């Protein structure tokens, strides 16, 4: 699996993000396009400690293989309440925020994520971080048809 840390893969995701429109309708789920962008940005901010999150044991043990394993996420998979975006978001702001998050992770030292503690799963490998970023972002872009 190519990961978000591969420059070509990251650029591919950015191109997909840039095809989104504020009024793009999801194929499943309840989030608006701007809310989805905000939700995805949180994943990148977790890795650089911009968010202070606490573990949720249910997700840690029941969802670990789904979230950081090799299979794609199922449609309508429930997310932790703290990752649910209910408030209205500004599309252009959230789009820029997500692209900046991808670029920030791209610019990290190759060893930055080595045994970095995930706020839910604890210590995970670099490959598991890469898989998480890539799967999560791909899942939500597919949700919006891009």
C-alpha atoms as a printed R data frame, in Angstrom:
    type eleno elety resid chain resno       x      y      z
1   ATOM     1    CA   UNK     A     1   0.000  0.000  0.000
2   ATOM     2    CA   UNK     A     2   1.326  3.432 -0.926
3   ATOM     3    CA   UNK     A     3   1.070  5.815  1.987
4   ATOM     4    CA   UNK     A     4   0.550  9.501  2.515
5   ATOM     5    CA   UNK     A     5   4.256  9.927  3.262
6   ATOM     6    CA   UNK     A     6   5.029  9.019 -0.336
7   ATOM     7    CA   UNK     A     7   5.140 12.365 -2.179
8   ATOM     8    CA   UNK     A     8   3.292 11.059 -5.229
9   ATOM     9    CA   UNK     A     9   0.540  9.588 -3.052
10  ATOM    10    CA   UNK     A    10   0.245 12.802 -1.033
11  ATOM    11    CA   UNK     A    11  -0.032 14.837 -4.234
12  ATOM    12    CA   UNK     A    12  -2.697 12.428 -5.486
13  ATOM    13    CA   UNK     A    13  -4.731 13.043 -2.307
14  ATOM    14    CA   UNK     A    14  -4.301 16.810 -2.621
15  ATOM    15    CA   UNK     A    15  -5.553 16.670 -6.218
16  ATOM    16    CA   UNK     A    16  -8.587 14.709 -5.026
17  ATOM    17    CA   UNK     A    17  -9.241 17.238 -2.262
18  ATOM    18    CA   UNK     A    18  -9.004 20.072 -4.770
19  ATOM    19    CA   UNK     A    19 -11.801 18.532 -6.848
20  ATOM    20    CA   UNK     A    20 -14.241 18.828 -3.941
21  ATOM    21    CA   UNK     A    21 -16.829 21.584 -3.919
22  ATOM    22    CA   UNK     A    22 -18.596 23.065 -0.908
23  ATOM    23    CA   UNK     A    23 -21.872 21.504 -2.044
24  ATOM    24    CA   UNK     A    24 -20.457 18.044 -2.848
25  ATOM    25    CA   UNK     A    25 -22.984 15.542 -1.510
26  ATOM    26    CA   UNK     A    26 -21.733 12.458  0.367
27  ATOM    27    CA   UNK     A    27 -22.538  8.978 -0.902
28  ATOM    28    CA   UNK     A    28 -23.062  7.929  2.727
29  ATOM    29    CA   UNK     A    29 -22.937  9.490  6.180
30  ATOM    30    CA   UNK     A    30 -24.206 12.763  7.605
31  ATOM    31    CA   UNK     A    31 -21.263 15.160  7.433
32  ATOM    32    CA   UNK     A    32 -21.122 18.055  5.020
33  ATOM    33    CA   UNK     A    33 -18.047 18.317  2.846
34  ATOM    34    CA   UNK     A    34 -16.577 21.043  5.092
35  ATOM    35    CA   UNK     A    35 -17.233 18.931  8.212
36  ATOM    36    CA   UNK     A    36 -15.499 15.955  6.583
37  ATOM    37    CA   UNK     A    37 -12.452 18.091  5.802
38  ATOM    38    CA   UNK     A    38 -12.343 19.286  9.426
39  ATOM    39    CA   UNK     A    39 -12.708 15.705 10.659
40  ATOM    40    CA   UNK     A    40  -9.824 14.505  8.468
41  ATOM    41    CA   UNK     A    41  -7.599 17.387  9.557
42  ATOM    42    CA   UNK     A    42  -7.847 16.131 13.126
43  ATOM    43    CA   UNK     A    43  -6.045 12.920 12.167
44  ATOM    44    CA   UNK     A    44  -3.038 14.860 10.935
45  ATOM    45    CA   UNK     A    45  -3.081 17.185 13.923
46  ATOM    46    CA   UNK     A    46  -3.044 14.184 16.294
47  ATOM    47    CA   UNK     A    47   0.297 13.109 14.884
48  ATOM    48    CA   UNK     A    48   1.919 16.460 15.566
49  ATOM    49    CA   UNK     A    49   0.308 16.898 19.010
50  ATOM    50    CA   UNK     A    50  -1.882 19.804 18.042
51  ATOM    51    CA   UNK     A    51  -4.803 18.084 19.789
52  ATOM    52    CA   UNK     A    52  -4.926 16.793 23.348
53  ATOM    53    CA   UNK     A    53  -6.975 13.598 23.156
54  ATOM    54    CA   UNK     A    54  -7.751 10.856 25.663
55  ATOM    55    CA   UNK     A    55  -8.010  7.109 25.062
56  ATOM    56    CA   UNK     A    56 -11.315  5.412 24.463
57  ATOM    57    CA   UNK     A    57 -10.940  1.757 25.387
58  ATOM    58    CA   UNK     A    58 -13.838  0.567 23.235
59  ATOM    59    CA   UNK     A    59 -12.213  1.911 20.085
60  ATOM    60    CA   UNK     A    60  -8.746  0.872 21.187
61  ATOM    61    CA   UNK     A    61  -9.607 -2.789 21.444
62  ATOM    62    CA   UNK     A    62 -12.562 -3.272 19.122
63  ATOM    63    CA   UNK     A    63 -11.498 -1.110 16.193
64  ATOM    64    CA   UNK     A    64  -7.696 -1.339 16.135
65  ATOM    65    CA   UNK     A    65  -7.466 -3.779 13.209
66  ATOM    66    CA   UNK     A    66 -10.127 -1.901 11.277
67  ATOM    67    CA   UNK     A    67  -8.479  1.486 11.758
68  ATOM    68    CA   UNK     A    68  -4.816  0.581 11.282
69  ATOM    69    CA   UNK     A    69  -5.064 -2.769  9.491
70  ATOM    70    CA   UNK     A    70  -4.911 -3.305  5.734
71  ATOM    71    CA   UNK     A    71  -8.624 -3.592  4.854
72  ATOM    72    CA   UNK     A    72 -10.585 -0.476  3.783
73  ATOM    73    CA   UNK     A    73 -12.980  1.097  6.271
74  ATOM    74    CA   UNK     A    74 -16.611  0.031  5.932
75  ATOM    75    CA   UNK     A    75 -19.182  2.663  4.984
76  ATOM    76    CA   UNK     A    76 -20.935  4.355  7.924
77  ATOM    77    CA   UNK     A    77 -18.364  3.136 10.465
78  ATOM    78    CA   UNK     A    78 -19.053  4.913 13.746
79  ATOM    79    CA   UNK     A    79 -16.476  7.373 14.985
80  ATOM    80    CA   UNK     A    80 -15.658  8.406 18.519
81  ATOM    81    CA   UNK     A    81 -17.896 11.244 19.699
82  ATOM    82    CA   UNK     A    82 -14.985 13.631 20.095
83  ATOM    83    CA   UNK     A    83 -14.168 13.208 16.394
84  ATOM    84    CA   UNK     A    84 -17.738 13.927 15.305
85  ATOM    85    CA   UNK     A    85 -18.071 17.343 13.713
86  ATOM    86    CA   UNK     A    86 -21.555 18.778 14.270
87  ATOM    87    CA   UNK     A    87 -20.961 22.491 13.905
88  ATOM    88    CA   UNK     A    88 -20.957 24.274 10.565
89  ATOM    89    CA   UNK     A    89 -17.488 24.647  9.040
90  ATOM    90    CA   UNK     A    90 -16.156 26.968  6.346
91  ATOM    91    CA   UNK     A    91 -15.275 24.876  3.292
92  ATOM    92    CA   UNK     A    92 -12.251 26.834  1.998
93  ATOM    93    CA   UNK     A    93 -10.736 27.149  5.484
94  ATOM    94    CA   UNK     A    94 -11.083 23.421  6.145
95  ATOM    95    CA   UNK     A    95  -9.785 22.473  2.709
96  ATOM    96    CA   UNK     A    96  -6.657 24.585  3.244
97  ATOM    97    CA   UNK     A    97  -6.270 23.167  6.769
98  ATOM    98    CA   UNK     A    98  -6.369 19.575  5.503
99  ATOM    99    CA   UNK     A    99  -3.899 20.203  2.696
100 ATOM   100    CA   UNK     A   100  -1.592 21.918  5.193
101 ATOM   101    CA   UNK     A   101  -1.904 18.870  7.473
102 ATOM   102    CA   UNK     A   102  -0.861 16.542  4.653
103 ATOM   103    CA   UNK     A   103   2.072 18.803  3.814
104 ATOM   104    CA   UNK     A   104   3.085 19.030  7.491
105 ATOM   105    CA   UNK     A   105   3.154 15.229  7.820
106 ATOM   106    CA   UNK     A   106   5.053 15.021  4.521
107 ATOM   107    CA   UNK     A   107   7.708 17.374  5.917
108 ATOM   108    CA   UNK     A   108   8.253 15.384  9.130
109 ATOM   109    CA   UNK     A   109  11.575 13.719  9.710
110 ATOM   110    CA   UNK     A   110  11.378 10.102  8.553
111 ATOM   111    CA   UNK     A   111  11.769  8.929 12.177
112 ATOM   112    CA   UNK     A   112   9.255 11.359 13.714
113 ATOM   113    CA   UNK     A   113   6.471  8.778 13.881
114 ATOM   114    CA   UNK     A   114   8.742  5.946 14.995
115 ATOM   115    CA   UNK     A   115   6.894  4.466 17.986
116 ATOM   116    CA   UNK     A   116   4.897  7.690 18.370
117 ATOM   117    CA   UNK     A   117   1.991  7.307 20.756
118 ATOM   118    CA   UNK     A   118  -1.434  7.423 19.100
119 ATOM   119    CA   UNK     A   119  -4.054  8.993 21.417
120 ATOM   120    CA   UNK     A   120  -6.331  5.963 21.116
121 ATOM   121    CA   UNK     A   121  -4.127  3.002 20.204
122 ATOM   122    CA   UNK     A   122  -1.021  3.870 22.182
123 ATOM   123    CA   UNK     A   123   2.340  3.157 20.587
124 ATOM   124    CA   UNK     A   124   1.974  2.161 16.959
125 ATOM   125    CA   UNK     A   125   4.607  1.694 14.291
126 ATOM   126    CA   UNK     A   126   5.448  4.181 11.557
127 ATOM   127    CA   UNK     A   127   3.779  1.887  9.035
128 ATOM   128    CA   UNK     A   128   0.605  1.795 11.130
129 ATOM   129    CA   UNK     A   129   0.573  5.612 11.275
130 ATOM   130    CA   UNK     A   130   1.042  5.768  7.508
131 ATOM   131    CA   UNK     A   131  -1.724  3.202  6.994
132 ATOM   132    CA   UNK     A   132  -4.046  5.132  9.308
133 ATOM   133    CA   UNK     A   133  -3.511  8.453  7.508
134 ATOM   134    CA   UNK     A   134  -3.907  6.921  4.074
135 ATOM   135    CA   UNK     A   135  -6.931  4.720  4.797
136 ATOM   136    CA   UNK     A   136  -8.768  7.385  6.751
137 ATOM   137    CA   UNK     A   137  -8.327 10.065  4.118
138 ATOM   138    CA   UNK     A   138  -9.135  7.706  1.232
139 ATOM   139    CA   UNK     A   139 -12.282  6.525  3.029
140 ATOM   140    CA   UNK     A   140 -13.655 10.043  3.388
141 ATOM   141    CA   UNK     A   141 -12.697 11.161 -0.096
142 ATOM   142    CA   UNK     A   142 -14.483  8.101 -1.489
143 ATOM   143    CA   UNK     A   143 -17.423  9.076  0.736
144 ATOM   144    CA   UNK     A   144 -17.620 12.296 -1.293
145 ATOM   145    CA   UNK     A   145 -17.033 10.621 -4.637
146 ATOM   146    CA   UNK     A   146 -13.443 11.683 -5.290
